[in-house]
PDB file of C-alpha atoms in Angstrom:
ATOM      1  CA  UNK A 954    -109.594 -45.576-221.168  1.00 44.00           C
ATOM      2  CA  UNK A 955    -107.016 -48.094-222.331  1.00 47.00           C
ATOM      3  CA  UNK A 956    -103.789 -46.669-223.719  1.00 51.00           C
ATOM      4  CA  UNK A 957    -103.363 -47.025-227.479  1.00 50.00           C
ATOM      5  CA  UNK A 958    -100.262 -49.078-228.255  1.00 53.00           C
ATOM      6  CA  UNK A 959     -98.734 -49.779-231.624  1.00 53.00           C
ATOM      7  CA  UNK A 960     -98.013 -53.401-232.470  1.00 51.00           C
ATOM      8  CA  UNK A 961    -100.871 -55.132-230.625  1.00 53.00           C
ATOM      9  CA  UNK A 962     -99.440 -57.390-227.933  1.00 55.00           C
ATOM     10  CA  UNK A 963     -95.861 -56.256-228.592  1.00 59.00           C
ATOM     11  CA  UNK A 964     -94.492 -54.660-225.396  1.00 67.00           C
ATOM     12  CA  UNK A 965     -92.649 -52.024-227.408  1.00 75.00           C
ATOM     13  CA  UNK A 966     -93.893 -48.605-228.536  1.00 84.00           C
ATOM     14  CA  UNK A 967     -95.935 -48.075-225.383  1.00 88.00           C
ATOM     15  CA  UNK A 968     -97.110 -44.582-224.481  1.00 91.00           C
ATOM     16  CA  UNK A 969     -94.658 -43.214-221.937  1.00 90.00           C
ATOM     17  CA  UNK A 970     -96.789 -42.300-218.930  1.00 92.00           C
ATOM     18  CA  UNK A 971     -95.444 -40.299-216.003  1.00 93.00           C
ATOM     19  CA  UNK A 972     -95.078 -43.493-213.974  1.00 93.00           C
ATOM     20  CA  UNK A 973     -93.178 -45.267-216.754  1.00 91.00           C
ATOM     21  CA  UNK A 974     -91.010 -42.197-217.298  1.00 92.00           C
ATOM     22  CA  UNK A 975     -89.992 -42.227-213.634  1.00 93.00           C
ATOM     23  CA  UNK A 976     -88.944 -45.866-213.893  1.00 93.00           C
ATOM     24  CA  UNK A 977     -87.084 -45.258-217.166  1.00 93.00           C
ATOM     25  CA  UNK A 978     -85.227 -42.172-215.982  1.00 94.00           C
ATOM     26  CA  UNK A 979     -84.202 -43.842-212.726  1.00 94.00           C
ATOM     27  CA  UNK A 980     -82.032 -46.190-214.829  1.00 94.00           C
ATOM     28  CA  UNK A 981     -80.693 -43.492-217.180  1.00 93.00           C
ATOM     29  CA  UNK A 982     -77.723 -41.176-216.680  1.00 94.00           C
ATOM     30  CA  UNK A 983     -77.528 -39.642-220.177  1.00 94.00           C
ATOM     31  CA  UNK A 984     -80.261 -38.398-222.510  1.00 94.00           C
ATOM     32  CA  UNK A 985     -79.421 -37.716-226.171  1.00 94.00           C
ATOM     33  CA  UNK A 986     -81.710 -35.439-228.169  1.00 94.00           C
ATOM     34  CA  UNK A 987     -82.244 -34.752-231.842  1.00 94.00           C
ATOM     35  CA  UNK A 988     -82.880 -31.037-232.326  1.00 93.00           C
ATOM     36  CA  UNK A 989     -85.119 -30.197-235.321  1.00 93.00           C
ATOM     37  CA  UNK A 990     -88.658 -31.350-234.600  1.00 93.00           C
ATOM     38  CA  UNK A 991     -87.762 -32.360-231.048  1.00 94.00           C
ATOM     39  CA  UNK A 992     -86.530 -29.207-229.316  1.00 93.00           C
ATOM     40  CA  UNK A 993     -87.711 -26.712-231.905  1.00 92.00           C
ATOM     41  CA  UNK A 994     -89.577 -26.315-235.167  1.00 92.00           C
ATOM     42  CA  UNK A 995     -87.835 -23.744-237.329  1.00 91.00           C
ATOM     43  CA  UNK A 996     -87.308 -20.756-235.031  1.00 90.00           C
ATOM     44  CA  UNK A 997     -89.910 -21.727-232.439  1.00 91.00           C
ATOM     45  CA  UNK A 998     -89.249 -23.886-229.401  1.00 90.00           C
ATOM     46  CA  UNK A 999     -91.481 -26.929-228.934  1.00 92.00           C
ATOM     47  CA  UNK A1000     -93.809 -26.018-226.038  1.00 91.00           C
ATOM     48  CA  UNK A1001     -92.492 -27.429-222.785  1.00 91.00           C
ATOM     49  CA  UNK A1002     -89.095 -28.383-224.203  1.00 91.00           C
ATOM     50  CA  UNK A1003     -87.067 -25.788-222.235  1.00 90.00           C
ATOM     51  CA  UNK A1004     -88.777 -26.822-219.014  1.00 89.00           C
ATOM     52  CA  UNK A1005     -88.144 -30.512-219.713  1.00 92.00           C
ATOM     53  CA  UNK A1006     -84.415 -29.884-220.262  1.00 91.00           C
ATOM     54  CA  UNK A1007     -84.253 -27.834-217.067  1.00 87.00           C
ATOM     55  CA  UNK A1008     -85.965 -30.585-215.069  1.00 90.00           C
ATOM     56  CA  UNK A1009     -83.621 -33.239-216.465  1.00 92.00           C
ATOM     57  CA  UNK A1010     -80.562 -31.185-215.554  1.00 89.00           C
ATOM     58  CA  UNK A1011     -81.971 -30.589-212.058  1.00 87.00           C
ATOM     59  CA  UNK A1012     -82.099 -34.356-211.595  1.00 90.00           C
ATOM     60  CA  UNK A1013     -78.464 -34.710-212.538  1.00 92.00           C
ATOM     61  CA  UNK A1014     -78.960 -36.110-216.025  1.00 91.00           C
ATOM     62  CA  UNK A1015     -76.275 -35.495-218.639  1.00 93.00           C
ATOM     63  CA  UNK A1016     -77.751 -34.096-221.849  1.00 92.00           C
ATOM     64  CA  UNK A1017     -76.378 -34.446-225.361  1.00 93.00           C
ATOM     65  CA  UNK A1018     -77.625 -33.093-228.688  1.00 93.00           C
ATOM     66  CA  UNK A1019     -77.152 -34.901-232.003  1.00 92.00           C
ATOM     67  CA  UNK A1020     -78.337 -33.644-235.387  1.00 92.00           C
ATOM     68  CA  UNK A1021     -77.896 -34.663-239.011  1.00 92.00           C
ATOM     69  CA  UNK A1022     -78.523 -31.106-240.135  1.00 90.00           C
ATOM     70  CA  UNK A1023     -75.161 -29.837-241.388  1.00 89.00           C
ATOM     71  CA  UNK A1024     -76.374 -26.342-242.282  1.00 91.00           C
ATOM     72  CA  UNK A1025     -74.947 -24.797-239.101  1.00 90.00           C
ATOM     73  CA  UNK A1026     -71.753 -25.046-237.085  1.00 93.00           C
ATOM     74  CA  UNK A1027     -71.710 -26.565-233.624  1.00 91.00           C
ATOM     75  CA  UNK A1028     -71.310 -23.081-232.199  1.00 91.00           C
ATOM     76  CA  UNK A1029     -74.413 -21.925-234.087  1.00 92.00           C
ATOM     77  CA  UNK A1030     -76.415 -24.867-232.769  1.00 91.00           C
ATOM     78  CA  UNK A1031     -75.220 -24.190-229.240  1.00 89.00           C
ATOM     79  CA  UNK A1032     -76.391 -20.575-229.571  1.00 89.00           C
ATOM     80  CA  UNK A1033     -79.776 -21.697-230.914  1.00 91.00           C
ATOM     81  CA  UNK A1034     -80.087 -24.183-228.092  1.00 89.00           C
ATOM     82  CA  UNK A1035     -79.479 -21.422-225.559  1.00 85.00           C
ATOM     83  CA  UNK A1036     -81.898 -19.114-227.334  1.00 85.00           C
ATOM     84  CA  UNK A1037     -84.797 -21.469-228.019  1.00 84.00           C
ATOM     85  CA  UNK A1038     -84.485 -24.493-225.761  1.00 78.00           C
ATOM     86  CA  UNK A1039     -82.610 -23.113-222.801  1.00 75.00           C
ATOM     87  CA  UNK A1040     -84.496 -21.717-219.815  1.00 69.00           C
ATOM     88  CA  UNK A1041     -84.505 -17.928-219.607  1.00 70.00           C
ATOM     89  CA  UNK A1042     -81.831 -16.660-217.255  1.00 72.00           C
ATOM     90  CA  UNK A1043     -83.278 -15.571-213.912  1.00 80.00           C
ATOM     91  CA  UNK A1044     -83.525 -11.812-213.737  1.00 94.00           C
ATOM     92  CA  UNK A1045     -83.944  -9.423-210.812  1.00 97.00           C
ATOM     93  CA  UNK A1046     -85.153  -5.838-210.641  1.00 98.00           C
ATOM     94  CA  UNK A1047     -82.623  -4.359-208.241  1.00 98.00           C
ATOM     95  CA  UNK A1048     -83.320  -1.356-206.058  1.00 98.00           C
ATOM     96  CA  UNK A1049     -79.738  -1.172-204.942  1.00 97.00           C
ATOM     97  CA  UNK A1050     -76.143  -0.524-205.849  1.00 96.00           C
ATOM     98  CA  UNK A1051     -73.987  -1.724-208.701  1.00 96.00           C
ATOM     99  CA  UNK A1052     -72.086  -3.762-206.107  1.00 97.00           C
ATOM    100  CA  UNK A1053     -75.246  -5.675-205.141  1.00 97.00           C
ATOM    101  CA  UNK A1054     -76.009  -6.300-208.807  1.00 96.00           C
ATOM    102  CA  UNK A1055     -72.462  -7.561-209.383  1.00 96.00           C
ATOM    103  CA  UNK A1056     -72.821 -10.100-206.564  1.00 95.00           C
ATOM    104  CA  UNK A1057     -76.092 -11.359-208.025  1.00 95.00           C
ATOM    105  CA  UNK A1058     -74.660 -11.566-211.526  1.00 93.00           C
ATOM    106  CA  UNK A1059     -71.690 -13.525-210.181  1.00 91.00           C
ATOM    107  CA  UNK A1060     -74.124 -16.345-209.319  1.00 89.00           C
ATOM    108  CA  UNK A1061     -76.002 -16.161-212.614  1.00 86.00           C
ATOM    109  CA  UNK A1062     -78.783 -13.670-211.856  1.00 93.00           C
ATOM    110  CA  UNK A1063     -79.092 -10.945-214.477  1.00 93.00           C
ATOM    111  CA  UNK A1064     -79.927  -7.525-213.026  1.00 96.00           C
ATOM    112  CA  UNK A1065     -81.903  -4.530-214.257  1.00 97.00           C
ATOM    113  CA  UNK A1066     -82.892  -1.251-212.636  1.00 96.00           C
ATOM    114  CA  UNK A1067     -79.578  -0.140-211.118  1.00 97.00           C
ATOM    115  CA  UNK A1068     -78.923   3.607-211.211  1.00 96.00           C
ATOM    116  CA  UNK A1069     -81.153   6.696-211.563  1.00 96.00           C
ATOM    117  CA  UNK A1070     -84.611   6.283-213.064  1.00 94.00           C
ATOM    118  CA  UNK A1071     -86.575   9.533-213.407  1.00 91.00           C
ATOM    119  CA  UNK A1072     -90.318   9.673-213.935  1.00 92.00           C
ATOM    120  CA  UNK A1073     -91.345   8.878-217.502  1.00 89.00           C
ATOM    121  CA  UNK A1074     -94.159  11.172-218.595  1.00 89.00           C
ATOM    122  CA  UNK A1075     -96.232  13.542-216.516  1.00 89.00           C
ATOM    123  CA  UNK A1076     -99.196  11.387-215.485  1.00 92.00           C
ATOM    124  CA  UNK A1077     -99.813   8.142-213.568  1.00 94.00           C
ATOM    125  CA  UNK A1078    -101.012   6.434-216.749  1.00 94.00           C
ATOM    126  CA  UNK A1079     -97.696   7.263-218.416  1.00 94.00           C
ATOM    127  CA  UNK A1080     -95.779   5.879-215.444  1.00 94.00           C
ATOM    128  CA  UNK A1081     -97.760   2.638-215.688  1.00 95.00           C
ATOM    129  CA  UNK A1082     -97.155   2.408-219.432  1.00 94.00           C
ATOM    130  CA  UNK A1083     -93.375   2.454-219.057  1.00 94.00           C
ATOM    131  CA  UNK A1084     -91.972  -0.801-220.487  1.00 94.00           C
ATOM    132  CA  UNK A1085     -90.989  -3.599-218.113  1.00 95.00           C
ATOM    133  CA  UNK A1086     -88.196  -6.106-218.620  1.00 93.00           C
ATOM    134  CA  UNK A1087     -89.316  -9.669-219.412  1.00 89.00           C
ATOM    135  CA  UNK A1088     -88.514 -12.638-217.151  1.00 89.00           C
ATOM    136  CA  UNK A1089     -88.024 -10.628-213.954  1.00 95.00           C
ATOM    137  CA  UNK A1090     -88.515 -13.166-211.166  1.00 95.00           C
ATOM    138  CA  UNK A1091     -87.553 -11.092-208.141  1.00 97.00           C
ATOM    139  CA  UNK A1092     -87.449  -7.551-206.821  1.00 98.00           C
ATOM    140  CA  UNK A1093     -84.367  -7.165-204.628  1.00 98.00           C
ATOM    141  CA  UNK A1094     -84.220  -4.146-202.324  1.00 98.00           C
ATOM    142  CA  UNK A1095     -80.903  -2.983-200.913  1.00 98.00           C
ATOM    143  CA  UNK A1096     -79.375   0.395-200.142  1.00 97.00           C
ATOM    144  CA  UNK A1097     -80.261   2.581-203.128  1.00 97.00           C
ATOM    145  CA  UNK A1098     -79.406   6.308-203.123  1.00 96.00           C
ATOM    146  CA  UNK A1099     -81.285   6.530-206.448  1.00 97.00           C
ATOM    147  CA  UNK A1100     -84.560   5.240-204.982  1.00 97.00           C
ATOM    148  CA  UNK A1101     -87.409   7.097-206.676  1.00 96.00           C
ATOM    149  CA  UNK A1102     -91.150   7.057-207.240  1.00 96.00           C
ATOM    150  CA  UNK A1103     -90.588   5.629-210.710  1.00 97.00           C
ATOM    151  CA  UNK A1104     -88.575   2.740-209.275  1.00 97.00           C
ATOM    152  CA  UNK A1105     -91.231   2.113-206.656  1.00 98.00           C
ATOM    153  CA  UNK A1106     -93.915   2.057-209.340  1.00 97.00           C
ATOM    154  CA  UNK A1107     -91.979  -0.457-211.449  1.00 97.00           C
ATOM    155  CA  UNK A1108     -91.273  -2.639-208.428  1.00 98.00           C
ATOM    156  CA  UNK A1109     -94.979  -2.795-207.616  1.00 98.00           C
ATOM    157  CA  UNK A1110     -95.818  -3.714-211.209  1.00 97.00           C
ATOM    158  CA  UNK A1111     -93.340  -6.586-211.189  1.00 98.00           C
ATOM    159  CA  UNK A1112     -94.682  -7.772-207.834  1.00 98.00           C
ATOM    160  CA  UNK A1113     -98.218  -7.965-209.177  1.00 97.00           C
ATOM    161  CA  UNK A1114     -97.071 -11.323-210.520  1.00 94.00           C
ATOM    162  CA  UNK A1115     -97.503 -13.750-207.582  1.00 93.00           C
ATOM    163  CA  UNK A1116     -94.435 -15.748-208.654  1.00 93.00           C
ATOM    164  CA  UNK A1117     -92.167 -12.676-208.419  1.00 96.00           C
ATOM    165  CA  UNK A1118     -90.196 -12.720-205.165  1.00 97.00           C
ATOM    166  CA  UNK A1119     -89.694  -9.712-202.917  1.00 98.00           C
ATOM    167  CA  UNK A1120     -86.305  -9.869-201.195  1.00 98.00           C
ATOM    168  CA  UNK A1121     -84.751  -7.332-198.841  1.00 97.00           C
ATOM    169  CA  UNK A1122     -81.108  -7.310-197.839  1.00 97.00           C
ATOM    170  CA  UNK A1123     -81.868  -5.972-194.351  1.00 96.00           C
ATOM    171  CA  UNK A1124     -84.312  -3.921-192.298  1.00 95.00           C
ATOM    172  CA  UNK A1125     -81.839  -1.419-190.800  1.00 93.00           C
ATOM    173  CA  UNK A1126     -83.797   1.791-190.324  1.00 92.00           C
ATOM    174  CA  UNK A1127     -80.781   4.077-190.351  1.00 90.00           C
ATOM    175  CA  UNK A1128     -77.051   4.051-191.020  1.00 89.00           C
ATOM    176  CA  UNK A1129     -74.676   5.712-188.544  1.00 87.00           C
ATOM    177  CA  UNK A1130     -72.138   8.214-189.850  1.00 89.00           C
ATOM    178  CA  UNK A1131     -69.441  10.248-188.145  1.00 89.00           C
ATOM    179  CA  UNK A1132     -70.197  12.904-185.514  1.00 87.00           C
ATOM    180  CA  UNK A1133     -73.394  11.181-184.425  1.00 84.00           C
ATOM    181  CA  UNK A1134     -75.181  11.733-187.727  1.00 91.00           C
ATOM    182  CA  UNK A1135     -77.420   9.206-189.503  1.00 91.00           C
ATOM    183  CA  UNK A1136     -79.030   8.621-192.857  1.00 95.00           C
ATOM    184  CA  UNK A1137     -82.072   6.517-193.732  1.00 96.00           C
ATOM    185  CA  UNK A1138     -81.270   2.833-194.007  1.00 95.00           C
ATOM    186  CA  UNK A1139     -82.401   0.058-196.332  1.00 97.00           C
ATOM    187  CA  UNK A1140     -85.303  -0.868-194.069  1.00 96.00           C
ATOM    188  CA  UNK A1141     -87.031   2.380-195.009  1.00 97.00           C
ATOM    189  CA  UNK A1142     -86.931   1.412-198.685  1.00 98.00           C
ATOM    190  CA  UNK A1143     -88.062  -2.152-198.006  1.00 98.00           C
ATOM    191  CA  UNK A1144     -91.035  -0.851-196.024  1.00 98.00           C
ATOM    192  CA  UNK A1145     -92.021   1.470-198.874  1.00 98.00           C
ATOM    193  CA  UNK A1146     -92.075  -1.416-201.347  1.00 98.00           C
ATOM    194  CA  UNK A1147     -93.911  -3.682-198.884  1.00 98.00           C
ATOM    195  CA  UNK A1148     -96.571  -1.039-198.289  1.00 98.00           C
ATOM    196  CA  UNK A1149     -97.098  -0.276-201.968  1.00 98.00           C
ATOM    197  CA  UNK A1150     -97.086  -3.910-203.107  1.00 98.00           C
ATOM    198  CA  UNK A1151     -98.991  -5.267-200.100  1.00 97.00           C
ATOM    199  CA  UNK A1152     -96.357  -7.986-199.859  1.00 97.00           C
ATOM    200  CA  UNK A1153     -93.946  -8.958-197.076  1.00 97.00           C
ATOM    201  CA  UNK A1154     -90.309  -9.169-198.067  1.00 98.00           C
ATOM    202  CA  UNK A1155     -88.061 -12.135-197.372  1.00 97.00           C
ATOM    203  CA  UNK A1156     -85.171 -10.613-195.420  1.00 96.00           C
ATOM    204  CA  UNK A1157     -81.848 -12.376-195.966  1.00 95.00           C
ATOM    205  CA  UNK A1158     -79.619 -10.178-193.802  1.00 94.00           C
ATOM    206  CA  UNK A1159     -79.293  -9.909-190.032  1.00 95.00           C
ATOM    207  CA  UNK A1160     -81.137 -10.867-187.860  1.00 95.00           C
ATOM    208  CA  UNK A1161     -82.483 -13.564-190.202  1.00 94.00           C
ATOM    209  CA  UNK A1162     -80.668 -16.805-189.467  1.00 94.00           C
ATOM    210  CA  UNK A1163     -80.539 -17.368-193.243  1.00 94.00           C
ATOM    211  CA  UNK A1164     -77.300 -15.383-193.475  1.00 94.00           C
ATOM    212  CA  UNK A1165     -75.685 -17.280-190.583  1.00 95.00           C
ATOM    213  CA  UNK A1166     -76.743 -20.641-192.027  1.00 95.00           C
ATOM    214  CA  UNK A1167     -75.094 -19.712-195.341  1.00 93.00           C
ATOM    215  CA  UNK A1168     -71.839 -18.696-193.639  1.00 93.00           C
ATOM    216  CA  UNK A1169     -71.926 -21.657-191.276  1.00 94.00           C
ATOM    217  CA  UNK A1170     -72.389 -24.185-194.072  1.00 93.00           C
ATOM    218  CA  UNK A1171     -69.667 -22.666-196.233  1.00 91.00           C
ATOM    219  CA  UNK A1172     -67.042 -22.311-193.514  1.00 94.00           C
ATOM    220  CA  UNK A1173     -68.030 -25.014-191.048  1.00 94.00           C
ATOM    221  CA  UNK A1174     -68.670 -22.665-188.121  1.00 94.00           C
ATOM    222  CA  UNK A1175     -69.486 -24.167-184.722  1.00 94.00           C
ATOM    223  CA  UNK A1176     -72.074 -21.879-183.050  1.00 94.00           C
ATOM    224  CA  UNK A1177     -70.927 -22.911-179.568  1.00 94.00           C
ATOM    225  CA  UNK A1178     -67.436 -21.573-180.311  1.00 94.00           C
ATOM    226  CA  UNK A1179     -68.498 -18.371-182.067  1.00 96.00           C
ATOM    227  CA  UNK A1180     -69.055 -14.837-180.787  1.00 96.00           C
ATOM    228  CA  UNK A1181     -71.040 -12.160-182.619  1.00 97.00           C
ATOM    229  CA  UNK A1182     -69.798  -8.581-182.193  1.00 97.00           C
ATOM    230  CA  UNK A1183     -72.076  -5.770-183.311  1.00 96.00           C
ATOM    231  CA  UNK A1184     -73.458  -2.309-182.633  1.00 96.00           C
ATOM    232  CA  UNK A1185     -77.187  -3.016-183.084  1.00 95.00           C
ATOM    233  CA  UNK A1186     -79.379  -4.914-180.665  1.00 96.00           C
ATOM    234  CA  UNK A1187     -82.124  -5.573-183.222  1.00 95.00           C
ATOM    235  CA  UNK A1188     -79.842  -7.093-185.862  1.00 95.00           C
ATOM    236  CA  UNK A1189     -76.394  -8.140-184.640  1.00 96.00           C
ATOM    237  CA  UNK A1190     -77.244  -9.177-181.092  1.00 97.00           C
ATOM    238  CA  UNK A1191     -80.587 -10.715-182.058  1.00 97.00           C
ATOM    239  CA  UNK A1192     -78.841 -12.767-184.748  1.00 97.00           C
ATOM    240  CA  UNK A1193     -76.374 -14.049-182.170  1.00 96.00           C
ATOM    241  CA  UNK A1194     -79.098 -14.956-179.698  1.00 97.00           C
ATOM    242  CA  UNK A1195     -81.221 -16.631-182.373  1.00 96.00           C
ATOM    243  CA  UNK A1196     -78.300 -18.737-183.619  1.00 96.00           C
ATOM    244  CA  UNK A1197     -76.910 -19.685-180.215  1.00 96.00           C
ATOM    245  CA  UNK A1198     -73.776 -17.497-180.366  1.00 96.00           C
ATOM    246  CA  UNK A1199     -72.080 -15.547-177.622  1.00 96.00           C
ATOM    247  CA  UNK A1200     -72.685 -11.812-178.107  1.00 97.00           C
ATOM    248  CA  UNK A1201     -70.790  -8.555-177.544  1.00 96.00           C
ATOM    249  CA  UNK A1202     -72.326  -5.112-178.035  1.00 97.00           C
ATOM    250  CA  UNK A1203     -69.929  -2.327-178.988  1.00 97.00           C
ATOM    251  CA  UNK A1204     -71.057   1.197-178.149  1.00 95.00           C
ATOM    252  CA  UNK A1205     -69.477   2.866-181.193  1.00 93.00           C
ATOM    253  CA  UNK A1206     -72.581   2.582-183.370  1.00 91.00           C
ATOM    254  CA  UNK A1207     -76.359   2.641-183.031  1.00 91.00           C
ATOM    255  CA  UNK A1208     -77.476   0.949-179.798  1.00 95.00           C
ATOM    256  CA  UNK A1209     -76.768   2.283-176.312  1.00 95.00           C
ATOM    257  CA  UNK A1210     -76.727   0.891-172.788  1.00 97.00           C
ATOM    258  CA  UNK A1211     -80.006   2.737-172.342  1.00 97.00           C
ATOM    259  CA  UNK A1212     -81.476   0.598-175.100  1.00 97.00           C
ATOM    260  CA  UNK A1213     -80.161  -2.526-173.354  1.00 97.00           C
ATOM    261  CA  UNK A1214     -81.767  -1.496-170.057  1.00 97.00           C
ATOM    262  CA  UNK A1215     -85.035  -0.760-171.825  1.00 97.00           C
ATOM    263  CA  UNK A1216     -85.037  -4.244-173.344  1.00 97.00           C
ATOM    264  CA  UNK A1217     -84.158  -5.864-170.034  1.00 96.00           C
ATOM    265  CA  UNK A1218     -87.072  -4.135-168.310  1.00 95.00           C
ATOM    266  CA  UNK A1219     -89.545  -4.701-171.139  1.00 96.00           C
ATOM    267  CA  UNK A1220     -92.524  -7.043-170.804  1.00 95.00           C
ATOM    268  CA  UNK A1221     -92.078  -7.972-174.473  1.00 95.00           C
ATOM    269  CA  UNK A1222     -90.295 -11.302-174.836  1.00 94.00           C
ATOM    270  CA  UNK A1223     -88.915 -10.379-178.271  1.00 93.00           C
ATOM    271  CA  UNK A1224     -87.208  -7.313-176.767  1.00 95.00           C
ATOM    272  CA  UNK A1225     -85.870  -9.300-173.830  1.00 95.00           C
ATOM    273  CA  UNK A1226     -84.021 -11.480-176.368  1.00 95.00           C
ATOM    274  CA  UNK A1227     -82.159  -8.413-177.644  1.00 97.00           C
ATOM    275  CA  UNK A1228     -79.719  -8.233-174.739  1.00 97.00           C
ATOM    276  CA  UNK A1229     -76.000  -9.016-175.244  1.00 97.00           C
ATOM    277  CA  UNK A1230     -73.853 -11.242-173.071  1.00 97.00           C
ATOM    278  CA  UNK A1231     -71.196  -8.512-172.856  1.00 97.00           C
ATOM    279  CA  UNK A1232     -70.573  -4.932-173.966  1.00 96.00           C
ATOM    280  CA  UNK A1233     -67.483  -2.827-174.722  1.00 96.00           C
ATOM    281  CA  UNK A1234     -66.984   0.848-175.421  1.00 95.00           C
ATOM    282  CA  UNK A1235     -65.243  -0.193-178.651  1.00 95.00           C
ATOM    283  CA  UNK A1236     -63.581  -3.321-179.987  1.00 96.00           C
ATOM    284  CA  UNK A1237     -60.297  -1.707-178.975  1.00 95.00           C
ATOM    285  CA  UNK A1238     -61.231  -2.851-175.464  1.00 94.00           C
ATOM    286  CA  UNK A1239     -60.293  -6.358-176.598  1.00 93.00           C
ATOM    287  CA  UNK A1240     -56.636  -5.376-177.045  1.00 93.00           C
ATOM    288  CA  UNK A1241     -55.492  -5.807-173.412  1.00 90.00           C
ATOM    289  CA  UNK A1242     -56.700  -9.405-173.476  1.00 92.00           C
ATOM    290  CA  UNK A1243     -54.807 -10.025-176.715  1.00 92.00           C
ATOM    291  CA  UNK A1244     -51.505  -8.398-175.831  1.00 89.00           C
ATOM    292  CA  UNK A1245     -50.610 -10.402-172.744  1.00 66.00           C
TER     293      UNK A1245
END
């Protein structure tokens, strides 16, 4: 079907197709918008307007807003723009500490769920009727001493949305304490959420190379001139091997020389990778080499 154009043969006032918009925007650095009737009508955003502004910003365009309506101050218009035409701030349901939430909020991710959350009601239907926060786009699982059945239930409900991410900080199964004691680690909590939600988490901590890539890019680390020192074969040493680092196992934490021998003798190639280049009883063993 031919496009309807005002003005007959006049080349102006042509419907802006996606192809024409690409050509136009390629030659444009700044986009100025009227507000009333363009971004919103009264107190309702024009459908698709927030997404369009977000996409323009993502492509590096500078946006400006000009209105003849003098009924509000510039500050009031800025607030309305944030409220109606700005994209909702990304939000995460955090099974973790206040410290983890603070790190996420420092990069613009609002957090909910931190702290104790007892069961609401005395039946499964009541637990499922508990209100959920809007705009939650990720469930982030870290070390959470307040982990509970209610939190697990909410996490699963959020994750029923396919677009909601499931992120785990690490898969450590236990945390070493003094006198040879241990407590359950974050990996236990991640597994619980994975099992209940029937989803696999994206792990951002060791041994995922994601964490090394982030550090390497920020600080310009050369893998060939870097050594990874750690106490766990399945996280620290595996990270080093995966990223091409030299590796040192210290025997003050989780893994033992018995574990190393077991991996060396294993027929499993993934276990054979979890063998360090060197080991020390503790990092204090490095002192003689540093004091000469």
